[in-house]
mmCIF file of C-alpha atoms in Angstrom:
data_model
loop_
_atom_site.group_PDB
_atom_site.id
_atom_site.type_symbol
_atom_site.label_atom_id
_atom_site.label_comp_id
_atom_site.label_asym_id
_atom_site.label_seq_id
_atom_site.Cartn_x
_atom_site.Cartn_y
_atom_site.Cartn_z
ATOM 1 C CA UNK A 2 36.140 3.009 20.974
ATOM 2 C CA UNK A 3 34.348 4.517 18.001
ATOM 3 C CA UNK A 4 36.873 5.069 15.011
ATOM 4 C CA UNK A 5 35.419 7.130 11.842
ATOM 5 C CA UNK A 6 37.202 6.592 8.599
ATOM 6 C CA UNK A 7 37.921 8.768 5.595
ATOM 7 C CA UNK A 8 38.553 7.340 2.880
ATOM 8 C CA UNK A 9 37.778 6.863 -1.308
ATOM 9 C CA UNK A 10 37.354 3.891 -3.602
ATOM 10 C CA UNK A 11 41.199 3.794 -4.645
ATOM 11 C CA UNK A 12 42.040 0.490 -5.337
ATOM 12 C CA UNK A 13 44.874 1.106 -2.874
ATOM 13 C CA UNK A 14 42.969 1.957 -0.193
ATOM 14 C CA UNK A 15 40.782 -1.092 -0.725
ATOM 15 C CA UNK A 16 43.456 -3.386 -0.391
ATOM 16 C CA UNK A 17 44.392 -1.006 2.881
ATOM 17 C CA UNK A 18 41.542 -1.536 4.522
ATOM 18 C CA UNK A 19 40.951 -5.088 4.194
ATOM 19 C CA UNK A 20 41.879 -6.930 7.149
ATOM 20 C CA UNK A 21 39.609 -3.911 8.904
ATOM 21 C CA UNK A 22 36.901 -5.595 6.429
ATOM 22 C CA UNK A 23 37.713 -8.983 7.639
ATOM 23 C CA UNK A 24 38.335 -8.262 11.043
ATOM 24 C CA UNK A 25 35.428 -6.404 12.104
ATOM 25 C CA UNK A 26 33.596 -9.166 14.139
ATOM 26 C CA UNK A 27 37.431 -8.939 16.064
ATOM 27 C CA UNK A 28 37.700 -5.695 16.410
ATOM 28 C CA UNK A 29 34.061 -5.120 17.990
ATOM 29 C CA UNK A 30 35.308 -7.497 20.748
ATOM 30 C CA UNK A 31 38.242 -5.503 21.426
ATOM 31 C CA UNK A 32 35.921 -2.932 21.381
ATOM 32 C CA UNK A 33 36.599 -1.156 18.460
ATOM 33 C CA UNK A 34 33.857 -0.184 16.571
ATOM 34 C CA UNK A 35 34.666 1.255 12.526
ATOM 35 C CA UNK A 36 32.472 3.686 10.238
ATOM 36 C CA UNK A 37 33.510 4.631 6.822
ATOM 37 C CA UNK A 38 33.119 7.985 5.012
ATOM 38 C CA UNK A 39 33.107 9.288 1.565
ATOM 39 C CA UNK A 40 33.397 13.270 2.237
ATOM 40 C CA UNK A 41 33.458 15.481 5.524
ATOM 41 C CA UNK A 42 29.477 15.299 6.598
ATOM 42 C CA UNK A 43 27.490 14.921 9.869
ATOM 43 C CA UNK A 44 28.624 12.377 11.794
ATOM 44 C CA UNK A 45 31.914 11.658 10.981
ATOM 45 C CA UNK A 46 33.428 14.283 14.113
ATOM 46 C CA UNK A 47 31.326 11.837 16.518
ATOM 47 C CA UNK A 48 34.555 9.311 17.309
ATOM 48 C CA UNK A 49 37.366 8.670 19.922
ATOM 49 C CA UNK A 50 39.724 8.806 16.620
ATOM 50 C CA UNK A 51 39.115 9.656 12.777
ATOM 51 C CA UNK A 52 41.644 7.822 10.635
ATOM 52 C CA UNK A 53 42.376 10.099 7.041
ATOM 53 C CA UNK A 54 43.664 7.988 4.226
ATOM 54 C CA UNK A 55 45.632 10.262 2.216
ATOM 55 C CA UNK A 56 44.134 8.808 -0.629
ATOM 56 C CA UNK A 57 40.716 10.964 -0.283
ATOM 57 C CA UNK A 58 43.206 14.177 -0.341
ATOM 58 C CA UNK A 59 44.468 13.431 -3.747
ATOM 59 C CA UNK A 60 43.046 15.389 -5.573
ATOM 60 C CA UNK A 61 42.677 18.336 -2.893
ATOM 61 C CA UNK A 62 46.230 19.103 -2.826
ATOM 62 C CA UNK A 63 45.684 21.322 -5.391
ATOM 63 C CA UNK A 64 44.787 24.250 -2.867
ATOM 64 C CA UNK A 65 47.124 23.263 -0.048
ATOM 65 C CA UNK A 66 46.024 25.920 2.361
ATOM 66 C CA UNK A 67 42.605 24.323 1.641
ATOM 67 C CA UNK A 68 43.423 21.352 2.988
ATOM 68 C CA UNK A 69 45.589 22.285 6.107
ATOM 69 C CA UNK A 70 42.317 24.514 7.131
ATOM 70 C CA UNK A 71 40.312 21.222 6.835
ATOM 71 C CA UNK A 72 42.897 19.352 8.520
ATOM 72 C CA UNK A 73 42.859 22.336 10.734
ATOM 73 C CA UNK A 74 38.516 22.118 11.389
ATOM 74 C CA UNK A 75 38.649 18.102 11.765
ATOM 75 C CA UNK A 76 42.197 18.707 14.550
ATOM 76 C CA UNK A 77 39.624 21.130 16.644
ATOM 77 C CA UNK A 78 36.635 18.445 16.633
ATOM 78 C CA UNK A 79 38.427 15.375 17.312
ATOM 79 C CA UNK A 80 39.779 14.055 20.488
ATOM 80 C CA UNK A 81 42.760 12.283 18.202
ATOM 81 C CA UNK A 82 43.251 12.388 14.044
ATOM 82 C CA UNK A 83 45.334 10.109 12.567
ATOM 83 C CA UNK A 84 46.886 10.230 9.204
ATOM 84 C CA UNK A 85 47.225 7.239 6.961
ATOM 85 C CA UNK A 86 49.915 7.915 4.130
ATOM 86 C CA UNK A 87 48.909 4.806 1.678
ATOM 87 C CA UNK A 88 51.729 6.340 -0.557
ATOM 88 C CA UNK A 89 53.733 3.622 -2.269
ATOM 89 C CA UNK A 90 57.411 4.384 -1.170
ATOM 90 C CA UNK A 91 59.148 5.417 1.922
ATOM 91 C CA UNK A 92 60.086 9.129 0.904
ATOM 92 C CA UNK A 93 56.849 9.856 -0.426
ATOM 93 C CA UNK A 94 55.380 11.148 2.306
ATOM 94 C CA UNK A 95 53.017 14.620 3.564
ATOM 95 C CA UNK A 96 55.286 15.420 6.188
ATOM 96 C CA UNK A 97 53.288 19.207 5.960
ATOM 97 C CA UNK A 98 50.629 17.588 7.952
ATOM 98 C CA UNK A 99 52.181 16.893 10.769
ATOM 99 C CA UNK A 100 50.634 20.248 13.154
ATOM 100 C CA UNK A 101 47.471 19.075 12.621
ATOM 101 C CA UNK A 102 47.527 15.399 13.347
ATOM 102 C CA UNK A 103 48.540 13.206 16.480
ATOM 103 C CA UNK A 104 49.751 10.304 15.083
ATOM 104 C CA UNK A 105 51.077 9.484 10.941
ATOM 105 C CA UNK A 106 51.014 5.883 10.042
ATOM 106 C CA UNK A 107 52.767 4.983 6.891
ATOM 107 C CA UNK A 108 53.182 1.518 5.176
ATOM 108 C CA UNK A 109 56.467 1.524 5.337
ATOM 109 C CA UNK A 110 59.402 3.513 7.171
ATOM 110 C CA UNK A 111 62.772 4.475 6.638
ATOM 111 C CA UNK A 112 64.511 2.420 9.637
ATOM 112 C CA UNK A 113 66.812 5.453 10.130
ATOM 113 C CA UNK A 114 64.476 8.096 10.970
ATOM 114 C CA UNK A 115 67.253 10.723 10.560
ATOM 115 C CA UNK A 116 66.978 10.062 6.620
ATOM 116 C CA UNK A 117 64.079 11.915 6.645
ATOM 117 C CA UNK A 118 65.709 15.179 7.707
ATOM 118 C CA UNK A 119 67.183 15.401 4.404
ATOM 119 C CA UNK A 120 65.395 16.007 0.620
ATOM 120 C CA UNK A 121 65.865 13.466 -2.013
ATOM 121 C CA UNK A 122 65.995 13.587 -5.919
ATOM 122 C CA UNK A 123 62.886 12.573 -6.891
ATOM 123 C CA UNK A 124 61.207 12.359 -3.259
ATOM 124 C CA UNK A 125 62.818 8.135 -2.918
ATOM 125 C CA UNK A 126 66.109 7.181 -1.476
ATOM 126 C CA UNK A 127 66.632 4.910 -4.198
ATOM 127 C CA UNK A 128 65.874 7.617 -6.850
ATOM 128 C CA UNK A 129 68.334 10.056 -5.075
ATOM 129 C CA UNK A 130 70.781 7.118 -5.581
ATOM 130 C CA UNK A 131 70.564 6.214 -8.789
ATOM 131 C CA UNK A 132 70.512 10.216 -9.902
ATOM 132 C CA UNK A 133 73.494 10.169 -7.683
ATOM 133 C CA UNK A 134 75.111 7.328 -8.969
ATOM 134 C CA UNK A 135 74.351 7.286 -12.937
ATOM 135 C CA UNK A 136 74.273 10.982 -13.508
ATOM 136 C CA UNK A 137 70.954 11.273 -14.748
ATOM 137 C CA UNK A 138 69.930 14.658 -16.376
ATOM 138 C CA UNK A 139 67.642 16.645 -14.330
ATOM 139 C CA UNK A 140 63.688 15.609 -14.609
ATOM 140 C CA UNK A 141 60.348 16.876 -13.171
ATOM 141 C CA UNK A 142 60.480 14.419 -10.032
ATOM 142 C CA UNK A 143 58.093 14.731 -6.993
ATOM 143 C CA UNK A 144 59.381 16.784 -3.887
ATOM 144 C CA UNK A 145 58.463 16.317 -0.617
ATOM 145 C CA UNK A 146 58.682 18.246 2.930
ATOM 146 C CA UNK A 147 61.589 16.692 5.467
ATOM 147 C CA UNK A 148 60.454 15.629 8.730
ATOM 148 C CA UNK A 149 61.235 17.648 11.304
ATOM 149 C CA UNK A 150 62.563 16.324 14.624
ATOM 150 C CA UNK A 151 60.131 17.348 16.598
ATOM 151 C CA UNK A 152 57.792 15.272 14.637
ATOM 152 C CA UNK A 153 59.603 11.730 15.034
ATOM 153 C CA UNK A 154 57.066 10.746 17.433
ATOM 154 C CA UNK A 155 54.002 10.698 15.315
ATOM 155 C CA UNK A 156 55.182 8.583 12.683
ATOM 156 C CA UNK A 157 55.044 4.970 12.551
ATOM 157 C CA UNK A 158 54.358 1.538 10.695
ATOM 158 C CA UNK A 159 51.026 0.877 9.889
ATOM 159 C CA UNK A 160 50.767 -2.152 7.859
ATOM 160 C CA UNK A 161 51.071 -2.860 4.060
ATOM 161 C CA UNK A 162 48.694 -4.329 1.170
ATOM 162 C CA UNK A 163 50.038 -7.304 1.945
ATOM 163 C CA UNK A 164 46.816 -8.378 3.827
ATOM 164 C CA UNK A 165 44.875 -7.601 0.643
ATOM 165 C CA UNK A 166 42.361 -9.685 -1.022
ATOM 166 C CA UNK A 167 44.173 -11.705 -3.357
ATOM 167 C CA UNK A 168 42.231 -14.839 -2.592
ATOM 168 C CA UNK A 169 39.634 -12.856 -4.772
ATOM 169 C CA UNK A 170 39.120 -12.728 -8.124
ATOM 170 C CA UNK A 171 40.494 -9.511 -9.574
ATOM 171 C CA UNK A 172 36.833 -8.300 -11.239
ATOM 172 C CA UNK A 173 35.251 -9.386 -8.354
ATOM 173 C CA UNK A 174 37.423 -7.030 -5.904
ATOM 174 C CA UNK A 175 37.159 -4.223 -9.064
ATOM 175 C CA UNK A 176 33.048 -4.258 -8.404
ATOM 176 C CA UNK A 177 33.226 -4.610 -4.586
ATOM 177 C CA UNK A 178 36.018 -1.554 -4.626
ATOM 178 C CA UNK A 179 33.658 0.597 -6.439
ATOM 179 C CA UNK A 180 30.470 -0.033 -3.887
ATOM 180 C CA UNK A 181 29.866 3.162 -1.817
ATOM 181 C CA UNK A 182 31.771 2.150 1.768
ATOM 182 C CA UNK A 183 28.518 2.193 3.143
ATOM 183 C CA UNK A 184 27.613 -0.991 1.386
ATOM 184 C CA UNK A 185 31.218 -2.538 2.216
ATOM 185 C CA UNK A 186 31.224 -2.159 4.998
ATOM 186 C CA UNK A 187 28.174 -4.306 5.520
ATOM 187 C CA UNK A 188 29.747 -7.365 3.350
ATOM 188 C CA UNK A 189 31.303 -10.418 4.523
ATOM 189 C CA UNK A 190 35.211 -10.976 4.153
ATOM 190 C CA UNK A 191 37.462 -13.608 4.634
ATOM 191 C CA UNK A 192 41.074 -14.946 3.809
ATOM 192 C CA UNK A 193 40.727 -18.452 1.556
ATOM 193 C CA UNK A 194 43.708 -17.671 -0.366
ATOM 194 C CA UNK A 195 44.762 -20.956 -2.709
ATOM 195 C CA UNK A 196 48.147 -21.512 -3.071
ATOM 196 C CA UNK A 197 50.518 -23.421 -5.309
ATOM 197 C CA UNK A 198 53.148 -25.459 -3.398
ATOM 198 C CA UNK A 199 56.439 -24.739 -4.663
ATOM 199 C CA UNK A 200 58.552 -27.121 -6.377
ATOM 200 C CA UNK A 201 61.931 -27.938 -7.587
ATOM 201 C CA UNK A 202 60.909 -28.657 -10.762
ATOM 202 C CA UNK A 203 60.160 -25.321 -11.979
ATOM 203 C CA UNK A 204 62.447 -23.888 -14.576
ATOM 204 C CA UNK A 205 60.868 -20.385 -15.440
ATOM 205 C CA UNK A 206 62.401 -17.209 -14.550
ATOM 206 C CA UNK A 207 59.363 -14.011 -14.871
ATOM 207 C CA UNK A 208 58.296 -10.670 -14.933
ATOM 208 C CA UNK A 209 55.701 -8.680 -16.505
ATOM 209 C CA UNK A 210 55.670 -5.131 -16.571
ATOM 210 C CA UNK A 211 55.364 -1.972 -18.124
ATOM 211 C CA UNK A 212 59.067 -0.083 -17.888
ATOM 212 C CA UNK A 213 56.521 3.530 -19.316
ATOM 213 C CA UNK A 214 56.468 5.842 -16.505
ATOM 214 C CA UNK A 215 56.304 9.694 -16.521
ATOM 215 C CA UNK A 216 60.341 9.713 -15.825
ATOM 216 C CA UNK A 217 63.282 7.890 -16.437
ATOM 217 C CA UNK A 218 64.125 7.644 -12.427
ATOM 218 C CA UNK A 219 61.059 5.860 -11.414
ATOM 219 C CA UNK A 220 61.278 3.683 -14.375
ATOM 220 C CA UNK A 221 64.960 2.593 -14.052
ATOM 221 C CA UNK A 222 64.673 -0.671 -11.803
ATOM 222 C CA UNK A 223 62.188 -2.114 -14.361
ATOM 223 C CA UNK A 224 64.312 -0.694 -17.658
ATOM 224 C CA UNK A 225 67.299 -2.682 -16.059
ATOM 225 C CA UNK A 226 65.154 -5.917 -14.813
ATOM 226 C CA UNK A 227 63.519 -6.134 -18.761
ATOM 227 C CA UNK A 228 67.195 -5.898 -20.105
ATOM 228 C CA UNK A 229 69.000 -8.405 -17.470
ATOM 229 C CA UNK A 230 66.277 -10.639 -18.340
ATOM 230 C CA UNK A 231 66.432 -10.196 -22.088
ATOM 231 C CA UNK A 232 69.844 -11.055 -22.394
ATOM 232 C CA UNK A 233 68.675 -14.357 -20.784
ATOM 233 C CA UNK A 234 66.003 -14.736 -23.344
ATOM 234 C CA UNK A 235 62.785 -14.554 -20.835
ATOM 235 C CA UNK A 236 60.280 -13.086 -22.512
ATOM 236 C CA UNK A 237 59.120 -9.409 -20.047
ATOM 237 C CA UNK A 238 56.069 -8.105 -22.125
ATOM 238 C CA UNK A 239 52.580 -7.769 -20.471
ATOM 239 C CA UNK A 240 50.289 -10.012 -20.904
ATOM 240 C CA UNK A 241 46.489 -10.754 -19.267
ATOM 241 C CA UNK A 242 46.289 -11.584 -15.681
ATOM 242 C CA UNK A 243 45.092 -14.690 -15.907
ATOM 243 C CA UNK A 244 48.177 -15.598 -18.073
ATOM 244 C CA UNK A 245 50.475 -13.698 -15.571
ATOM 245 C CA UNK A 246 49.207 -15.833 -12.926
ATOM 246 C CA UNK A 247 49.537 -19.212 -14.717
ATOM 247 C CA UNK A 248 53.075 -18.042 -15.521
ATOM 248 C CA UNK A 249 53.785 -17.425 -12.166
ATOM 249 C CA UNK A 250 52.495 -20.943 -10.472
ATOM 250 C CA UNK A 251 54.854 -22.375 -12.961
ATOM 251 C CA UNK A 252 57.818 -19.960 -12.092
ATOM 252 C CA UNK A 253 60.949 -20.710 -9.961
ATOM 253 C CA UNK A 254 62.191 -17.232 -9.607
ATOM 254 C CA UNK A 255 60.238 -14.358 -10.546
ATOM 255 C CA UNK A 256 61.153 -10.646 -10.055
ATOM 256 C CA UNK A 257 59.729 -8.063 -8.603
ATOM 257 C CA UNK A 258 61.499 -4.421 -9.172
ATOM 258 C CA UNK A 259 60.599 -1.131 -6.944
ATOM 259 C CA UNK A 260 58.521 1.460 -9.683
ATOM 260 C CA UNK A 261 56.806 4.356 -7.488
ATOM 261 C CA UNK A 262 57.419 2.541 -4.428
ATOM 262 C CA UNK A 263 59.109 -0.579 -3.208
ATOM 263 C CA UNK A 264 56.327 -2.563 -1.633
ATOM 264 C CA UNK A 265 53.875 -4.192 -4.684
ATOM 265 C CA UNK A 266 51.325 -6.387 -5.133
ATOM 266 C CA UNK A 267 53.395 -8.545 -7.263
ATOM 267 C CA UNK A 268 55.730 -9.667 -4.171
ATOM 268 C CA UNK A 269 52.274 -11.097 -2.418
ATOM 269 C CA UNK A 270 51.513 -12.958 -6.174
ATOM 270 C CA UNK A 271 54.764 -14.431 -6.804
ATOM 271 C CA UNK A 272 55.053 -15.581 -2.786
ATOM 272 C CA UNK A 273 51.273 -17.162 -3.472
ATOM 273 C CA UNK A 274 52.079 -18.731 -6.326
ATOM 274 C CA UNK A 275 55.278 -21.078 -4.720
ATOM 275 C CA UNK A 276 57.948 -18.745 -6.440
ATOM 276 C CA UNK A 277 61.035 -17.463 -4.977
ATOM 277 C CA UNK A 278 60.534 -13.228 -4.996
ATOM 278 C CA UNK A 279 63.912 -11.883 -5.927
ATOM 279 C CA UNK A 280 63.650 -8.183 -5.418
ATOM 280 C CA UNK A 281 65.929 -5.238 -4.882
ATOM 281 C CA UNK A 282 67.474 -5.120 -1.073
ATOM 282 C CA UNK A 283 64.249 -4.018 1.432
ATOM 283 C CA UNK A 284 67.126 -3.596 4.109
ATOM 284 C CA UNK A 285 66.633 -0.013 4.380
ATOM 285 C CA UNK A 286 63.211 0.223 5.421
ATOM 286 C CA UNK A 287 60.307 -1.578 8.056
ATOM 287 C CA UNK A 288 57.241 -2.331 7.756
ATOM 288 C CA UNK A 289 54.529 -4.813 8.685
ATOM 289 C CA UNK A 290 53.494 -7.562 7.692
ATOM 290 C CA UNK A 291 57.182 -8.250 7.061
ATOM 291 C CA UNK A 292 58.034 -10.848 4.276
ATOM 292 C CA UNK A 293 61.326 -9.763 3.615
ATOM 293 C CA UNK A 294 63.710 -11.111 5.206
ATOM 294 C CA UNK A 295 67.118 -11.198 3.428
ATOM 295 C CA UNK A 296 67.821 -14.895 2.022
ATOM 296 C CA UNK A 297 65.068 -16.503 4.356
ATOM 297 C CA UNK A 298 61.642 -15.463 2.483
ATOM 298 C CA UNK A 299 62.934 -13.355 -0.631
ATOM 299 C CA UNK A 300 66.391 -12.858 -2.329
ATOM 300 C CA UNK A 301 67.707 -9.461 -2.915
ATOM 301 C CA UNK A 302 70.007 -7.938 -5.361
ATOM 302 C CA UNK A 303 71.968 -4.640 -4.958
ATOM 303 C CA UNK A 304 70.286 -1.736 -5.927
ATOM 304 C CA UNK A 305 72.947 -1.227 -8.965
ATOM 305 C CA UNK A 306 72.033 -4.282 -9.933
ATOM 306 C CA UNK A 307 75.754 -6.061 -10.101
ATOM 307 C CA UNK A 308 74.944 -9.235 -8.983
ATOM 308 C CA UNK A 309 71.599 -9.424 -10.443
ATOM 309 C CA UNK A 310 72.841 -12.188 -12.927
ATOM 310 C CA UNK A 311 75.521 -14.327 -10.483
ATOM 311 C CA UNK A 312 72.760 -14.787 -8.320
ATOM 312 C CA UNK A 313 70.183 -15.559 -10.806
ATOM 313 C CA UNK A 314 72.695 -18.085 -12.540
ATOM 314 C CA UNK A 315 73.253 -19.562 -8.494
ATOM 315 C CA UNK A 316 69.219 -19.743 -7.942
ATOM 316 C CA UNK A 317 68.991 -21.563 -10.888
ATOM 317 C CA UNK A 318 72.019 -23.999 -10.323
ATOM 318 C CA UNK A 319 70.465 -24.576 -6.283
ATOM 319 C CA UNK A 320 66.915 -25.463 -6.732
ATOM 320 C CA UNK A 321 66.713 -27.111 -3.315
ATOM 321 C CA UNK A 322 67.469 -23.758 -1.775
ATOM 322 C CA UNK A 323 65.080 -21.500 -3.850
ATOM 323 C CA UNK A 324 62.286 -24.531 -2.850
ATOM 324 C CA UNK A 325 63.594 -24.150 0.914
ATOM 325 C CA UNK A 326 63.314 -20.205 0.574
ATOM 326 C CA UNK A 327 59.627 -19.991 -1.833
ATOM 327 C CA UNK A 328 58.513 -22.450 1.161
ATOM 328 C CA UNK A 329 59.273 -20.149 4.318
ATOM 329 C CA UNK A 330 57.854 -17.272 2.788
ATOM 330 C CA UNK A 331 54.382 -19.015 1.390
ATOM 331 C CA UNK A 332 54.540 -20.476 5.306
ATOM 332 C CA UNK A 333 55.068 -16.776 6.833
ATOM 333 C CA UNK A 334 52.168 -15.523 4.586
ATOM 334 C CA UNK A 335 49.861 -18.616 5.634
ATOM 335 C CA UNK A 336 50.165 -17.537 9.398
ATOM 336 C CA UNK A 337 49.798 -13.796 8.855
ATOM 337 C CA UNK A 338 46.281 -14.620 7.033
ATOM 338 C CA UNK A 339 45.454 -17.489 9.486
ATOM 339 C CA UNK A 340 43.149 -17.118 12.512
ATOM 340 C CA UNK A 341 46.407 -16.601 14.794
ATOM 341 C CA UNK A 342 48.067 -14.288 12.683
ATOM 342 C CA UNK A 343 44.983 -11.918 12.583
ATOM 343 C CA UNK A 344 43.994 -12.087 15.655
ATOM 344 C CA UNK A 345 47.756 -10.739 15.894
ATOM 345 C CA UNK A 346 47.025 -8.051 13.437
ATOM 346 C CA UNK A 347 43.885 -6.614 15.487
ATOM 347 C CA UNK A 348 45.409 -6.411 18.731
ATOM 348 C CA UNK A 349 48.411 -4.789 16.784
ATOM 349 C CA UNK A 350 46.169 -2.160 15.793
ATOM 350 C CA UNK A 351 44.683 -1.515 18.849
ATOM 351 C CA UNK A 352 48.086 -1.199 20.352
ATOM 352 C CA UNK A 353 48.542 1.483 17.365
ATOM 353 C CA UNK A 354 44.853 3.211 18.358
ATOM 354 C CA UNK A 355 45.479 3.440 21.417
ATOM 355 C CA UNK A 356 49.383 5.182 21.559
ATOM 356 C CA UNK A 357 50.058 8.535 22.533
ATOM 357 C CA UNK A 358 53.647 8.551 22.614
#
């Protein structure tokens, strides 16, 4: 099965496409057989199935009937076009698509699909909350299409960047991320991701961010983490990565708020480095690989953030538990990135390739 891809060097999509990058010598046994592209040329029509990262559209959106009439050209060439929405949340989403693709695989899903009949301040369910909830005074948010009904059937979980390459050194993935695809593509890749075991003899609590985002709504998960953890004296500012990641491999509890989405790359990071991820409840949505698992790889807190510092004060207080907890998740991570666990992801996608439900 030949499978073109579109794509761009978005650090996002990097991360993305990854375990496609490690998996290739896989793949070609299950015959599937990958080719990246930079821009619509000869060639890329000549496939069983073109997969378009939303990424490369970025930009394009500009002139939407532009891109539904090139959506429109690749739909009449291809036996079966697939749309990859590497958006970070689960209501940002280009639901305006869906005539001229078969399938739309997205990170992560809403596990009620019916939510995304509805609009939603801001384009996020947790936005449209917190607007809801707090009053906030109307801003220039991001609005997105509903889904309709006849359209459930195309979308589903793809996977996350949670098989990304953080076994690599961050400038190291910067200069391979900015190689043409062609040369990529041609690379070696592999999982050899070092961890740090957790402990119980950790005593940090962490988080480094920036709370300065182009609205109030996106921003007001991290506003409220900085000031929870303020009032406990941790110290929130940014700092270099290397720092960051020294902090974390000597952290018991670090958290990890939801900013444009609710998936990060921190929650990979703080799992990697043997500390518990306490994030906002994930219990509304699905996706894959799935680390969060409520009190049994991560710990959340309500959305409103009322029990954020009971159940920081009971971590602390139970640091057998938060060991127990740091362990199962660093253990879930090891098998999705070991030999079984991929060989799990590539018949996965095939399975994915190859519906037409």
């Amino acid at each position: 099965m030949k499978v073109n891809i579109l794509t761009t060097d978005n650090f996002i999509s990097y991360y993305f496409f990854y375990p496609l990058l490690v998996n290739k010598r896989r793949l070609r046994e299950l015959n599937i057989i990958l080719k990246y592209y930079e821009k619509v040329r000869e060639g890329i029509y000549d496939c069983d199935a073109i997969l378009l990262d939303s990424k490369y559209f970025t930009k394009l959106w500009n002139n939407r009937e532009n891109v539904l009439s090139l959506l429109k050209r690749i739909k009449e060439k291809c036996a079966k076009v697939i749309w990859l929405d590497s958006t970070a949340s689960t209501g940002s989403t280009h639901f305006q698509v869906m005539p001229y693709v078969d399938k739309y695989w997205k990170k992560q899903v809403l596990k009620d699909m019916t939510l995304y009949e509805r609009e939603y301040y801001g384009a996020r369910i947790y936005t449209d909350y917190y607007k809801n909830k707090f009053n906030f005074k109307n801003e220039r948010v991001q609005i997105v299409e509903p889904l309709k009904k006849e359209y459930f059937g195309k979308l589903c979980v793809s996977w996350n960047i949670g098989l990304g390459p953080y076994s690599t050194n961050i400038k190291i993935s910067n200069i391979i991320r900015m190689l043409p695809w062609s040369l990529k593509e041609k690379l070696n890749y592999t999982y050899k991701s070092k961890i740090w075991p957790p402990s119980n003899n950790r005593k940090i609590i962490s988080f480094r961010g920036s709370s300065k985002y182009s609205n109030i709504i996106n921003a007001f998960q991290r506003i409220k983490t900085i000031e929870k953890l303020k009032s406990k004296k941790v110290e929130t500012e940014p700092i270099s990565y290397k720092k960051y990641l020294d902090e974390l491999r000597n952290s018991m509890i670090s958290v990890s708020p939801f900013g444009y989405g609710e998936i990060c790359y921190r929650d990979f990071e703080i799992i990697l480095a043997g500390a518990l991820l306490f994030k906002p409840s994930m219990e509304h949505l699905k996706t894959y690989p799935d680390i969060y698992v409520k009190n049994k790889t991560y710990v959340p807190f309500e959305w409103d953030f009322r029990d954020f510092n009971e159940k920081i004060d009971d971590l602390i207080d139970s640091p057998d538990m938060v060991k127990e907890i740091s362990s199962a998740a660093m253990d879930r991570y090891k098998y999705l990135l070991s030999d079984q666990g991929q060989n799990e992801f590539c018949l996965r996608f095939k399975t994915l390739l190859m519906d037409n439900g």
